[in-house]
Structures are given as structure tokens and as C-alpha cells.
Coordinates of C-alpha atoms and ligand atoms in Angstrom, one line a residue:
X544 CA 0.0 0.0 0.0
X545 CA 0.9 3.5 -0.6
X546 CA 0.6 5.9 1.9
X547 CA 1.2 10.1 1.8
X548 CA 1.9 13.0 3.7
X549 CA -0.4 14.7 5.6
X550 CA -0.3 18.6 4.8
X551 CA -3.1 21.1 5.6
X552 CA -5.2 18.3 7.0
X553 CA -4.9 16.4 4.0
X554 CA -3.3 13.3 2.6
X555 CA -1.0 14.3 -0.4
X556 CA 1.9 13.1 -3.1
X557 CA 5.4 14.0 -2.1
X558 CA 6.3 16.4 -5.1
X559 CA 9.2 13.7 -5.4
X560 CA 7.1 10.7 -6.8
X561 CA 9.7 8.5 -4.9
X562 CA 9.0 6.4 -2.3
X563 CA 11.1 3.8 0.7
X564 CA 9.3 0.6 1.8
X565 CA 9.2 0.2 5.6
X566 CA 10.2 -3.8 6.6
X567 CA 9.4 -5.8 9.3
X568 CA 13.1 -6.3 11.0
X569 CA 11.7 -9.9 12.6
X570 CA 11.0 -10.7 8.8
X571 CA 12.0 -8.8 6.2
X572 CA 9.3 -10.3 3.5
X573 CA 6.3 -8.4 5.6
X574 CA 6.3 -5.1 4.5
X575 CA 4.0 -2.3 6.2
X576 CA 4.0 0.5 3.4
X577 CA 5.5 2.2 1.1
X578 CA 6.1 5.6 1.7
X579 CA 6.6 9.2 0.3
X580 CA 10.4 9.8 0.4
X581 CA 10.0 13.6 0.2
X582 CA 12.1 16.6 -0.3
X583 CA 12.2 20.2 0.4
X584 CA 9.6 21.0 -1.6
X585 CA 7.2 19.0 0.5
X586 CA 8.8 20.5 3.9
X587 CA 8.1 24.1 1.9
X588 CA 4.3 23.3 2.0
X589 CA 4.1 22.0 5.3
X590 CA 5.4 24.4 7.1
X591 CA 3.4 27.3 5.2
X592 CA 0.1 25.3 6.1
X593 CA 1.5 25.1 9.8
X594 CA 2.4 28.9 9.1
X595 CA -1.2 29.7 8.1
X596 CA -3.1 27.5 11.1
X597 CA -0.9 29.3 13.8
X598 CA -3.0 32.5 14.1
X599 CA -6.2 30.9 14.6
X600 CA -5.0 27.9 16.7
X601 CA -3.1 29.9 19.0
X602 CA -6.3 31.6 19.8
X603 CA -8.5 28.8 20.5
X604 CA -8.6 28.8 23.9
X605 CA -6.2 26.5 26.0
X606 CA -8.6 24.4 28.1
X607 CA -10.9 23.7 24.4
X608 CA -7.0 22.4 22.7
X609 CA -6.9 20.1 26.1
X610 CA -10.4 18.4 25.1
X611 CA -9.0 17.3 21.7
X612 CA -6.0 15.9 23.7
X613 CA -8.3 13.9 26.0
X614 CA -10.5 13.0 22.4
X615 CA -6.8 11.5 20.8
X616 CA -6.2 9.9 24.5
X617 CA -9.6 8.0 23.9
X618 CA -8.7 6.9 20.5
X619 CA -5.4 5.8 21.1
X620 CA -6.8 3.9 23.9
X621 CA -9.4 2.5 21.8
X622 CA -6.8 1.4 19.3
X623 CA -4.1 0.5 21.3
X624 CA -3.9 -3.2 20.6
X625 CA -3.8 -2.4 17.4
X626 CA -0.9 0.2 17.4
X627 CA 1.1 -1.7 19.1
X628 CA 0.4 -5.1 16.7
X629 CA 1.9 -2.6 14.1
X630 CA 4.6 -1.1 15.9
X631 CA 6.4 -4.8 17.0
X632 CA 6.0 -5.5 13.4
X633 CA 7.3 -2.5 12.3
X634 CA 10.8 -2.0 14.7
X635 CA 10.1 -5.3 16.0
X636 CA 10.1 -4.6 20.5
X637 CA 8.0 -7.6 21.8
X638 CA 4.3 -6.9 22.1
X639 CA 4.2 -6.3 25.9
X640 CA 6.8 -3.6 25.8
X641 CA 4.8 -1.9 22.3
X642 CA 1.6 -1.8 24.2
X643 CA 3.8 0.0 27.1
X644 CA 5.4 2.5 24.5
X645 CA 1.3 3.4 23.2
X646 CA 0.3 3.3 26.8
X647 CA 2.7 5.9 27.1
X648 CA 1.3 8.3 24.4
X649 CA -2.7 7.9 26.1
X650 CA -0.9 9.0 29.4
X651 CA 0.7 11.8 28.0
X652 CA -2.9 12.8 26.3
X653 CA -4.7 12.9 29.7
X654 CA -2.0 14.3 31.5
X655 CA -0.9 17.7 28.9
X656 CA -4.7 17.7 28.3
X657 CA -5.6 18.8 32.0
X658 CA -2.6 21.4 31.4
X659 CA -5.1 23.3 29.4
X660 CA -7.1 24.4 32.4
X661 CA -3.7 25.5 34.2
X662 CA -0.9 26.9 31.7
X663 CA -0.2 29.2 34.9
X664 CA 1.3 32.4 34.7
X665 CA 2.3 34.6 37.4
X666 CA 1.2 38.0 38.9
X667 CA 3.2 40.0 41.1
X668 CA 2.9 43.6 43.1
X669 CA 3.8 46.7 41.1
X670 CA 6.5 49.1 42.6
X671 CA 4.1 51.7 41.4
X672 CA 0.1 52.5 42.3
X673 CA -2.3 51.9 40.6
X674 CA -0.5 49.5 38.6
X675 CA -0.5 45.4 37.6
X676 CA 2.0 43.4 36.7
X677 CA 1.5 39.8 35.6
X678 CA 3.4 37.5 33.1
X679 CA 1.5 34.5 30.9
X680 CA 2.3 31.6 28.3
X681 CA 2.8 32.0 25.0
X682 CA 3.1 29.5 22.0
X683 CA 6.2 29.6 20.7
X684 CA 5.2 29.2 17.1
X685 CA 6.2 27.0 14.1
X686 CA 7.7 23.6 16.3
X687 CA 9.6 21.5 14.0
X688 CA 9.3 17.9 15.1
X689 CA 12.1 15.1 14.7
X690 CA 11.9 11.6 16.0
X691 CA 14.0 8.1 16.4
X692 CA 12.6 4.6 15.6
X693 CA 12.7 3.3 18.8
X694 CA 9.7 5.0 20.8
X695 CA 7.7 5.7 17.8
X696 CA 4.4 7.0 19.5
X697 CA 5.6 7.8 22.5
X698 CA 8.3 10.1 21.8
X699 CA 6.2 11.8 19.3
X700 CA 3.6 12.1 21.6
X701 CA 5.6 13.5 24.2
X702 CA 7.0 16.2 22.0
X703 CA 3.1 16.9 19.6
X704 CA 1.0 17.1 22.5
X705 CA 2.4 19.6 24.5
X706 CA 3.4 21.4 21.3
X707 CA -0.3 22.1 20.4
X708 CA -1.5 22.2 23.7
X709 CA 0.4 25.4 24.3
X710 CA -1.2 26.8 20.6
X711 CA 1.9 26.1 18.5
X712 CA 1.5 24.2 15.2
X713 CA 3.9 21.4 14.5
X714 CA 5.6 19.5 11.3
X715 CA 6.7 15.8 12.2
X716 CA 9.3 14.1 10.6
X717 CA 9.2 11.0 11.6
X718 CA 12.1 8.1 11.0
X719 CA 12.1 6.8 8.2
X720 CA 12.3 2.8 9.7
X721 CA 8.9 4.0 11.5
X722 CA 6.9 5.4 9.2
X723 CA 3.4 3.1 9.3
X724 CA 3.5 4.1 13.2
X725 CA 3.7 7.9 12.1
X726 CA 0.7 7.3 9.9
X727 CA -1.7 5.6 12.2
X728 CA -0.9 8.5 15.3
X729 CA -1.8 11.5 12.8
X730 CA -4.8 9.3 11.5
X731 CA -5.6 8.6 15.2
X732 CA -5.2 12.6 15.7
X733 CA -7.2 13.5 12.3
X734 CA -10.1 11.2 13.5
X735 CA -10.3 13.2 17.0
X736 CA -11.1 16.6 15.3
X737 CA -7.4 18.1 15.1
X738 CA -8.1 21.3 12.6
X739 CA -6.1 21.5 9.6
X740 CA -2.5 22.4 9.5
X741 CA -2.0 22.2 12.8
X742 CA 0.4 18.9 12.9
X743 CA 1.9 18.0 9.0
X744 CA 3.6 14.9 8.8
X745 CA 6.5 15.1 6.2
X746 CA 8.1 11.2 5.5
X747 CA 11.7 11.1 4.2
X748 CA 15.7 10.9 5.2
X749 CA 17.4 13.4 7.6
X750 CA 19.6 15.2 4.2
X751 CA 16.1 15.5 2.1
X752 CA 13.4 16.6 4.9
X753 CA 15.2 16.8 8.4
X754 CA 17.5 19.0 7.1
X755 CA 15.7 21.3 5.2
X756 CA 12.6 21.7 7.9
X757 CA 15.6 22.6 11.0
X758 CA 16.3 25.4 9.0
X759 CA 13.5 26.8 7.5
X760 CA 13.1 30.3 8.5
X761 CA 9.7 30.5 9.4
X762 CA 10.4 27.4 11.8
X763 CA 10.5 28.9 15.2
X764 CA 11.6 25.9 17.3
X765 CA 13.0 22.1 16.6
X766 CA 12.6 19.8 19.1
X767 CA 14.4 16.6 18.2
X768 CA 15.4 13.3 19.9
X769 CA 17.9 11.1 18.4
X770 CA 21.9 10.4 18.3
X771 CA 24.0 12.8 19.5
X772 CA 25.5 13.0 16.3
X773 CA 22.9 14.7 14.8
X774 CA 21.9 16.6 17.5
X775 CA 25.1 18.6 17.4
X776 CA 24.0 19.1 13.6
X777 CA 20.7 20.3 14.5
X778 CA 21.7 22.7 17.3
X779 CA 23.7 24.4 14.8
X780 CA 20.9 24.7 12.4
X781 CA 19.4 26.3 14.9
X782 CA 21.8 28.4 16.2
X783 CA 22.2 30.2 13.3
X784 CA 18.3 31.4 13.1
X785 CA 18.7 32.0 17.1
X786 CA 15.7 29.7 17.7
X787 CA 15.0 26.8 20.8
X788 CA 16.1 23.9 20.0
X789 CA 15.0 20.9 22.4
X790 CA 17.7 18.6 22.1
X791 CA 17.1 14.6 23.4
X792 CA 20.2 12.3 22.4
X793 CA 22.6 9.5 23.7
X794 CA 22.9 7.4 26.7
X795 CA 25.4 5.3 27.9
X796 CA 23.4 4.3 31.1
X797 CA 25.2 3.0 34.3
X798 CA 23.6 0.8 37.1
X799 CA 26.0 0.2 40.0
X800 CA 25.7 -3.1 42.3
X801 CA 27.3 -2.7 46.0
X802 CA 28.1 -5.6 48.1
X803 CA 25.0 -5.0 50.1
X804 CA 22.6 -5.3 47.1
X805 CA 19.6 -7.7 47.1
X806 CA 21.7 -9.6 44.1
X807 CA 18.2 -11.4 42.5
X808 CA 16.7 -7.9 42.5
X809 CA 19.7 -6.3 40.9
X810 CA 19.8 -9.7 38.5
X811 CA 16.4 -8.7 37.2
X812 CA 16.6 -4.8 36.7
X813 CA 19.7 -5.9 35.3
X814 CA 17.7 -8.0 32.4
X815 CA 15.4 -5.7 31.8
X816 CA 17.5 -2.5 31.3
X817 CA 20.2 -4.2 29.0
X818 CA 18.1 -6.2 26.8
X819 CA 14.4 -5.3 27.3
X820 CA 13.9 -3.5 23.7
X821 CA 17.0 -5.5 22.2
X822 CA 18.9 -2.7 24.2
X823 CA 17.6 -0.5 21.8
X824 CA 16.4 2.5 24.3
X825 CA 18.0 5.8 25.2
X826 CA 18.0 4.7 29.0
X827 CA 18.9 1.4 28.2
X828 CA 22.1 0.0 30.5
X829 CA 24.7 -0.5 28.6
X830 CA 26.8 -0.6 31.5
X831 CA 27.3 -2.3 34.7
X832 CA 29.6 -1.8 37.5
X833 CA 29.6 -4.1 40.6
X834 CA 31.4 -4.1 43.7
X835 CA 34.5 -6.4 43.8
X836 CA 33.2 -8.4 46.9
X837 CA 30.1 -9.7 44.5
X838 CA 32.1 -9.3 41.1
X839 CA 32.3 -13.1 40.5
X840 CA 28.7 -14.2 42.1
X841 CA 27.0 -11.5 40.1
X842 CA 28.3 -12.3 36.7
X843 CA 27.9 -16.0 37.2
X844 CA 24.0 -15.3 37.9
X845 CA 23.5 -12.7 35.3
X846 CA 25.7 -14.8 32.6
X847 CA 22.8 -18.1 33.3
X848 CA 19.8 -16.1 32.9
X849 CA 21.1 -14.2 30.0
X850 CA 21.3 -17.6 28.0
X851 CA 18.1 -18.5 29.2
X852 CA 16.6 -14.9 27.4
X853 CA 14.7 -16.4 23.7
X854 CA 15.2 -14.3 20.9
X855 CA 12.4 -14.0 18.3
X856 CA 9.8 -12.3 16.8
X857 CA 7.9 -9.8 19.2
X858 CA 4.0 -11.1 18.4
X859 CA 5.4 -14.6 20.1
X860 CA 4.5 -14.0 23.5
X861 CA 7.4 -16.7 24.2
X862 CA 9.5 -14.0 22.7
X863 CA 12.4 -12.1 25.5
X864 CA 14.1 -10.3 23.0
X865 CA 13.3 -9.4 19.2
X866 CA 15.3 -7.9 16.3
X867 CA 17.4 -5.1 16.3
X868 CA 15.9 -2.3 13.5
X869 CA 17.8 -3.0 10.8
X870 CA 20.4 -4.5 9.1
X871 CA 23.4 -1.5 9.8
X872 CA 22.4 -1.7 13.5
X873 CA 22.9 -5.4 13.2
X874 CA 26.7 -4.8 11.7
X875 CA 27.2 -1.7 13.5
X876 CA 26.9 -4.1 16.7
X877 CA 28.8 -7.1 15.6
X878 CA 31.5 -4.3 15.1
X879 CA 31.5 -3.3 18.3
X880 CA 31.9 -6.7 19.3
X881 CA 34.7 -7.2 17.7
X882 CA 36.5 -3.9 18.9
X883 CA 35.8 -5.1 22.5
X884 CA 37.3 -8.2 21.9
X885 CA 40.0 -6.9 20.3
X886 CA 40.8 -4.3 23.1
X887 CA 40.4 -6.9 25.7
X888 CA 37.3 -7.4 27.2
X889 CA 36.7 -11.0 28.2
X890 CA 33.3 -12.1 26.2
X891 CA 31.3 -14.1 28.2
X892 CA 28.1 -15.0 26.2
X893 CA 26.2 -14.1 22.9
X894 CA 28.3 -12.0 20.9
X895 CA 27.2 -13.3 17.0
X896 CA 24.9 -12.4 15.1
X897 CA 22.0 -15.0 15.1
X898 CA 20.5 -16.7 12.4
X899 CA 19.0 -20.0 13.2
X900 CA 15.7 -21.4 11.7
X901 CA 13.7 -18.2 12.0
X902 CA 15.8 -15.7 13.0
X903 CA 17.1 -16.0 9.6
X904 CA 14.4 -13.6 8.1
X905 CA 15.6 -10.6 10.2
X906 CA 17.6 -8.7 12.0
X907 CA 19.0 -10.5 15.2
X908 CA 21.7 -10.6 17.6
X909 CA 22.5 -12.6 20.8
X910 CA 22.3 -10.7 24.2
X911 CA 25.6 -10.1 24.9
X912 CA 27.9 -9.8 28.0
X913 CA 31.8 -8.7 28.1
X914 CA 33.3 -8.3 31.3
X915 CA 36.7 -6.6 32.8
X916 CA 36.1 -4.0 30.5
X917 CA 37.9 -0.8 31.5
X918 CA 37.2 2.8 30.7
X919 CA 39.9 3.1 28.2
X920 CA 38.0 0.6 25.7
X921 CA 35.4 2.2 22.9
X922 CA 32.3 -0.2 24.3
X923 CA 32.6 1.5 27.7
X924 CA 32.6 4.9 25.8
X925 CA 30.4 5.0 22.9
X926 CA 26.9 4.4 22.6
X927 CA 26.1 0.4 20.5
X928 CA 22.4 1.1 20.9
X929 CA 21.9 -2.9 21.1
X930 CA 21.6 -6.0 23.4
X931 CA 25.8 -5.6 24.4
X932 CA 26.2 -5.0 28.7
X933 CA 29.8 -3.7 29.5
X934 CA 30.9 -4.6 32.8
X935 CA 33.7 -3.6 35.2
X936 CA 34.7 -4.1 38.8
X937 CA 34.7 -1.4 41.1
X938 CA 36.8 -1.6 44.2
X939 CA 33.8 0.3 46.7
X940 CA 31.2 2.9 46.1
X941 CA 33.8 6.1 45.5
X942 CA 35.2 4.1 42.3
X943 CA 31.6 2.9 41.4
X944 CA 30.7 6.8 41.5
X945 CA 34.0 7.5 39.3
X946 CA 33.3 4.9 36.9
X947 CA 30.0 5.5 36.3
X948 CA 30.4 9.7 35.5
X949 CA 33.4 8.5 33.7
X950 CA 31.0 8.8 30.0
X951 CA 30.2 11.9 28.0
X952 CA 26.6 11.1 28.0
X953 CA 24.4 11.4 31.2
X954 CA 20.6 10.4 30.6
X955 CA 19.7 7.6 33.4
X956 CA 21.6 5.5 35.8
X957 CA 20.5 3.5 38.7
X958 CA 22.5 2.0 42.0
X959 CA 21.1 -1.2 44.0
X960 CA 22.5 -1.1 47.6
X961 CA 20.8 -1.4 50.9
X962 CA 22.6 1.5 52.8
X963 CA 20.6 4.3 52.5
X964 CA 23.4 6.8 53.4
X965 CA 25.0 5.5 50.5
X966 CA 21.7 5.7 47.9
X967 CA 21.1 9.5 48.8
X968 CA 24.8 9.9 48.3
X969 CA 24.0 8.6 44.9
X970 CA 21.3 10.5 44.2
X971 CA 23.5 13.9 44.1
X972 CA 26.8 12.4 42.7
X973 CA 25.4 10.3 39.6
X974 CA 26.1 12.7 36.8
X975 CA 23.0 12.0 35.2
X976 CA 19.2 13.8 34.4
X977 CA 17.4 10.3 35.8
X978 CA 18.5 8.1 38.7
X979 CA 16.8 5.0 40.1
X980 CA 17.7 3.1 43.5
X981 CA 16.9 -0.1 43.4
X982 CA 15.7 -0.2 40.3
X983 CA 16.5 -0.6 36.6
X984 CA 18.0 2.4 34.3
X985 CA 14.4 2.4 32.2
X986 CA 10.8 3.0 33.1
X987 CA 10.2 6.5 32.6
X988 CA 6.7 8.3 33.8
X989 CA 5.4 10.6 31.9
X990 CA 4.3 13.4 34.9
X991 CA 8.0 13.7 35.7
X992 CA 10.9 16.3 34.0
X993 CA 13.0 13.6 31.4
X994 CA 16.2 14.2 29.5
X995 CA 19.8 14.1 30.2
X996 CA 23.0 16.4 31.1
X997 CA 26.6 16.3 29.6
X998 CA 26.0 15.3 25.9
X999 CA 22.6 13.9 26.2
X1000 CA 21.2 17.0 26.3
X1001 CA 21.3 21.1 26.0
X1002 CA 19.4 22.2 29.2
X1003 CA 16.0 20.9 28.5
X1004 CA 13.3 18.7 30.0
X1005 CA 10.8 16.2 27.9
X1006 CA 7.1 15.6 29.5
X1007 CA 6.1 16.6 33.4
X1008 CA 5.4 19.9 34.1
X1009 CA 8.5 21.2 32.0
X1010 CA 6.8 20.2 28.7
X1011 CA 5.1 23.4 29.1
X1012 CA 8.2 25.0 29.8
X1013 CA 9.9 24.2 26.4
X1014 CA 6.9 24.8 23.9
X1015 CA 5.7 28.4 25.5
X1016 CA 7.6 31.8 26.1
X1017 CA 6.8 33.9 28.6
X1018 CA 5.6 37.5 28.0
X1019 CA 5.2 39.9 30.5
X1020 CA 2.2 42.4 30.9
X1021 CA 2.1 46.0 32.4
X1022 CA -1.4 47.2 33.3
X1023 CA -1.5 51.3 34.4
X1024 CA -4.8 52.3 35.3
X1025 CA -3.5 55.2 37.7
X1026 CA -4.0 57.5 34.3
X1027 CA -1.0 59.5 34.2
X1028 CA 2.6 58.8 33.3
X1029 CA 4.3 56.6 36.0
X1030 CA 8.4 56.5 35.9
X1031 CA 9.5 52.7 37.0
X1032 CA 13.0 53.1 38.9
X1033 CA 11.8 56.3 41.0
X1034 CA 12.4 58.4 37.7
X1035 CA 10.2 61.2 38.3
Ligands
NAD2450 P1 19.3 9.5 14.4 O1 20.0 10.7 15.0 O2 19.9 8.8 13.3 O3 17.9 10.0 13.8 C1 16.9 10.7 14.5 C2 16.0 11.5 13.5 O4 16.8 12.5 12.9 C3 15.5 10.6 12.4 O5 14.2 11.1 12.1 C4 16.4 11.0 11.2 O6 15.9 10.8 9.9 C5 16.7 12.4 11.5 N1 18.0 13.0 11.0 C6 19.1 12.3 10.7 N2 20.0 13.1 10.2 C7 19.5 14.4 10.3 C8 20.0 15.7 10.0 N3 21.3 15.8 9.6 N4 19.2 16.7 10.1 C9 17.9 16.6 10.6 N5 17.4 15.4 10.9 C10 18.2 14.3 10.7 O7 18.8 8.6 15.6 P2 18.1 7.2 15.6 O8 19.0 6.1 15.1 O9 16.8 7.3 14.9 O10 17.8 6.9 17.1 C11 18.7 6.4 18.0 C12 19.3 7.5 18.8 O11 18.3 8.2 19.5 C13 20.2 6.9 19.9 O12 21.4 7.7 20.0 C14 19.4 7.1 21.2 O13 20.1 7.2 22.4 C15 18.7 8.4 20.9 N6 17.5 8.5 21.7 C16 17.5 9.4 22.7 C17 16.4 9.6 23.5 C18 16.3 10.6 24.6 O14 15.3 10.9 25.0 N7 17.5 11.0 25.1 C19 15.2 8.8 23.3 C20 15.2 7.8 22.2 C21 16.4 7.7 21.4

């Protein structure tokens, strides 16, 4: 099937006439779509339709933009099953966990919706008589939207829905492995009423539409999540127009295991955090530092249930771990296998690229542990973005702390110890925007500030209350009704 971009509230050609076809990575002969692979051209008449819906959509009033958030929370609810169906086969995370990243989307619908009736501002006293003073929200305008593969509702909910709750208009770009999901969320937001022009969805590659919508002059504001790679690109994009730019990128997410840790607890936050979406998440552990005193016991435990985990396609509910996205993710990983091997680390299970029987059709690889690996080697440093756990021995909780801020990213990080002196210590020293105690690095809620500091992020905070922050400005308001000239500063 052929499907098109949705400019000005209706579904059109990309002036290209060329289209990509988006695969299912757990078997590459079920295809979900083809789609528009469009150009600058196509961004052109997006943004002018989101140019022309701002005026009257930023008027609407806030608490009537949060009833068509709660409309689009009932639809996606209605349809979640389905979603999520299409989302395992389209980046192929196991059922359960699709189901979650959907769930994640209605939540975000009910809880930005409510902002609509609160989009506080604040009033102050005057230094003057007869004189008010109050500040209020404002949309910031044209919002540029760029998203990964690997939440492809959620993310894009988290970044639409406050966007056009606060009265901006928006132009998606989705990624181009997820496209079908990008369809069915603006058909889901089309069915609930959303007026024309206020989201566009654009389909194509990062050079042909990514590029050209970042720097688009009347684009006021790009929020993007994705590698950190092209994050720095984007900033600069953005830089020289002087607009925001909401920046979401890499992770290389420590948890840290002290002697006193409940081990079977650690063992299954552990699991979940390196392999749960093939290790394909931005908070996803990718690294794992243990106490010396529990080095040896840990591993052993962690090494048997990681051959245990089944690897197969997500709509198998037997399934633990599906594909990785595509076939360059698959290589990319394998060659950062071979680099750790290479530099050292001792490989202690998976580590190949696995194609037996079924996993044949796509694009799998076995959950893999190295261990002894040490800070100088490039899988402690750089982001794989796959089922590969680097682990290293600390000698007691200062080294575990140095360790585990010894990265350039810093999204989320957890700690399992029992000494609560020592987790509230954690809490302040962890260089990181999330930390968890005695719990995985993953399981984000959607009421609560997300994103990262060093190289994760530039200062800003996804979903909770500071959604609002990033897609309004603030403007301030004098109101004289003394009826003469008044001089602030005791100019008289
Ligand atoms: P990516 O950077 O390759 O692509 C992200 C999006 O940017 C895609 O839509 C892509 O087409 C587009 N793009 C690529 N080059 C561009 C350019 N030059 N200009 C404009 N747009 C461009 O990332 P990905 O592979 O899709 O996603 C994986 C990455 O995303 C990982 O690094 C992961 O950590 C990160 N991520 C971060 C978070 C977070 O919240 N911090 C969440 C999810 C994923």
C-alpha cells in the first residue's frame, strides 16, 4: 500500500514521486508500506500550512485544545492493541513492551490535556500605584518535530502534545524505519477533530526533509530526539536562526551493584534495562559496574539467565528479546563486538549475530555480556544502541561513582545497595538527568521532567510539568490604570 503526507489536513503526493518501503526487522518479507520519500519541496508546504493554522489555533482557547488531547487519549486507547500489533511488526520490541510505548502516548494525552485548564502564569505587586503586573504563556510558534525509531508513539507524543496544547503548530518528521506508526498516530489525531494544518507529517531521510525543515526560517523551534550526532548538527541549524532547539540524544546508562545489594533484585533490573527492547532505548544500561566483593557471584547469575533470554519475533509472547531495527544496527553491533574483543574485554556469552531457523528472516543478535572491561576501551565509551552489557569491577562505592560519570553522556543510571546513606549519596553524585535506586535504568513516567546532562542534552526537559516549559515563552504584561505617566526606577 501507498501511503502520503499529511499537509493542511490532508493526505497528499510527495512532489518527489519517490517512495522507501518500511520492513518488518523480525522478517524482512512483511512489508508495512510504502512511503513518500520527500524533499524540500514538501517541507516548503508543510510548514506554510502550519504557518497559516498558527494564528487561529493559538487563539483557541487552551482548556478547548486540552479536550482534543483527552479525544486522541480515547482513541489511542481504543486502538491501542492495534498500534502496538503494528509497531512490533514494524521495529520489532515484543508486544508487551509496544503496548507499554502506546500506553505511554494515552498518558501523556490525559496528563498535557488537563494542562489546558492550568498553563499558569504569574502575577506580582507593582512598585508603582495603581499598577499590575503579571506574566503569561505563549506559543512559541512554528515547532519542527524530529523523532527516532525506537519509541515511535511515544516520543512523538511527548513532543506533539504539549506542542499544540500550548497553541503552537507542528511539522513531524518521523524516522524513516517507522513510518506506518507515524501514519496511524496522525490518522488517530485527524479522526479526533485536530483542525487542519496544525500537525503535518513530512516522510523522508534526515539530508532531504530533516534538514531542510531545521532550517526553514519560518520554523520557530526544533525539538528533536535522536543520536547525538545529529543533535550537534541540528543545534547548529538552529543556532544560526537563534531559535530553541529541544535537544534529546545518547545514553550510555550505568547501574551500580554494592556488596549489600539484594543480588536477584539487581539480576532482574539488570535484564530488563540491558536487553528489554533488544537494548535498543536511550535509557537502556549498557553498562554495569559491581562491587569487587560480589564481582564473581553477580556475573555467574546474570551470565545463566542471559542464555536462558529467547530471541524471536515480538508477536510470540514466548518471545524475550526481538530484532534489532535493521540490518546496519545489526553490523554496526557485531563491530563493536569485535572492537571489545579486540581491546580486551573478556566475552562471556552471545556476541554473534544470530540466524537459526527463523531468526534468519531478520535482523538479530544474541544478548551479549563482556566483562573486565575498562574505561579506556570504545564499548565503555560509545553508545552500541543494542543487546551488548559492558561490565567492570569497582573496588567500593567512591570508584563505582567515578566509573559510572566517567562517560560523555548522562541520561539515566541507577545504583542497588541497601545503605541508605550510600543511595542518597548517589542521588547527588550520579552525573545523570534520571537516577533510580533499586531499580533498573528504564521506566520513565510521563508526569515527571526527562532528559539528560553532559551530551545527552542542551538544558532541556521532555514531558512533566516542563513540557510546558519548552513549547511556550513567557511574556510579561504592564497594566497602568493610575491614568498619568508613571516612571518605573523612581524616575520622576
Ligand atoms: P538519528 O539521529 O539517526 O535519527 C533521528 C532522527 O533525525 C530521524 O528522524 C532521522 O531521519 C533524523 N535525521 C538524521 N540526520 C539528520 C540531519 N542531519 N538533520 C535533521 N534530521 C536528521 O537517531 P536514531 O538512530 O533514529 O535513534 C537512535 C538514537 O536516538 C540513539 O542515539 C538514542 O540514544 C537516541 N534516543 C534518545 C532519546 C532521549 O530521550 N534522550 C530517546 C530515544 C532515542
Amino acid at each position: 500500500m501507498l501511503f502520503k503526507n499529511y499537509i493542511n489536513g490532508e493526505w497528499v503526493d510527495s512532489a518527489t514521486g519517490k517512495t522507501f518501503t518500511s520492513f518488518n526487522p523480525a522478517d524482512t518479507s512483511d512489508e508495512l508500506g510504502e512511503f513518500p520519500a520527500s524533499d524540500a519541496r514538501d517541507v516548503e508546504r508543510a510548514v506554510e500550512a502550519a504557518d497559516r493554522a498558527f494564528r487561529e489555533w493559538s487563539r483557541v482557547p487552551a482548556p478547548k485544545r486540552g479536550e482534543l488531547l483527552f479525544e486522541i487519549g480515547e482513541r489511542l486507547k481504543r486502538h491501542k492493541e492495534e498500534l502496538a500489533q503494528i509497531m512490533t511488526r514494524e521495529m520489532g520490541k515484543v508486544l508487551k513492551e509496544a503496548r507499554g510505548d502506546v500506553q505511554e502516548a494515552i498518558d501523556m494525552a490525559y496528563y498535557i490535556g488537563a494542562e489546558g485548564r492550568r498553563l499558569f502564569g504569574h502575577t506580582t505587586p507593582s512598585e508603582l500605584p495603581n499598577k499590575h503586573c503579571l506574566s503569561m504563556r505563549r506559543p512559541v510558534g512554528r515547532v519542527g518535530v524530529i523523532t527516532p525509531w525506537n519509541f515511535p508513539i511515544a516520543i512523538p507524543a511527548w513532543k506533539i502534545f504539549p506542542a499544540i496544547l500550548a497553541g503552537n503548530t507542528v511539522v513531524w518528521k518521523p524516522a524513516t524505519d517507522t513510518p506506518r506508526c507515524a501514519y496511524e498516530l496522525v490518522k488517530i489525531l485527524e479522526a479526533s477533530g485536530l483542525p487542519k494544518g496544525v500537525v503535518n507529517l513530512v516522510f523522508g531521510g534526515g539530508n532531504d526533509v530533516g534538514i531542510p525543515l531545521a532550517k526553514h526560517p519560518k520554523i520557530d523551534m526544533i525539538s528533536f530526539t535522536g543520536s547525538t550526532e545529529t543533535g550537534r548538527a541540528i543545534y547548529q541549524y538552529g543556532a544560526a536562526k537563534l531559535i530553541r532547539v529541544h535537544l534529546e540524544m545518547g545514553g550510555k546508562n550505568p547501574i551500580i551493584v554494592l556488596e549489600d545489594a539484594d543480588l536477584d533484585l539487581a539480576i532482574e533490573g539488570i535484564l530488563w534495562s540491558a536487553f528489554g527492547t533488544t537494548g535498543q532505548r536511550c535509557t537502556a544500561c549498557s553498562r554495569l559496574i559491581v562491587e569487587d566483593g560480589v564481582y564473581e557471584k553477580l556475573l555467574e547469575k546474570l551470565v545463566d539467565r542471559t542464555k536462558k533470554l529467547r530471541l524471536g519475533n515480538g508477536l510470540d509472547p514466548a518471545t524475550d528479546v526481538g530484532p534489532v531495527v535493521n540490518r546496519s544496527a545489526q553490523e554496526k553491533i557485531a563491530r563493536y563486538v569485535e572492537l571489545g574483543v579486540k581491546e580486551g574485554a573478556k566475552l562471556l556469552c552471545g556476541g554473534r549475530i544470530a540466524k537459526d531457523g527463523a531468526l534468519a528472516k531478520g535482523f538479530f543478535f544474541e544478548p551479549t555480556i563482556f566483562a573486565d572491561v575498562t574505561p579506556e576501551m570504545t564499548i565503555f565509551r560509545e553508545e552500541i544502541f543494542g543487546p551488548v552489557l559492558s561490565v567492570c569491577k569497582a573496588k567500593d562505592y567512591d570508584d563505582a561513582i567515578r566509573l559510572a560519570n566517567h562517560t560523555s553522556f548522562g541520561l539515566s543510571s541507577s545504583i542497588y545497595t541497601q545503605d541508605i546513606n550510600k543511595a542518597h549519596r548517589a542521588m547527588e553524585e550520579i552525573e545523570a538527568g534520571i537516577t533510580y535506586i533499586n531499580s533498573g535504568t528504564i521506566g520513565a513516567e510521563v508526569h515527571l521532567p526527562f532528559g539528560g546532562v553532559k551530551e545527552t542534552g542542551n538544558g532541556g526537559r521532555e514531558s512533566g510539568w516542563t513540557a510546558i516549559e519548552e513549547y511556550t515563552e513567557w511574556k510579561t504584561i504592564y497594566v497602568d490604570f493610575s491614568g498619568r505617566l508613571q516612571k518605573a526606577q523612581g524616575i520622576d
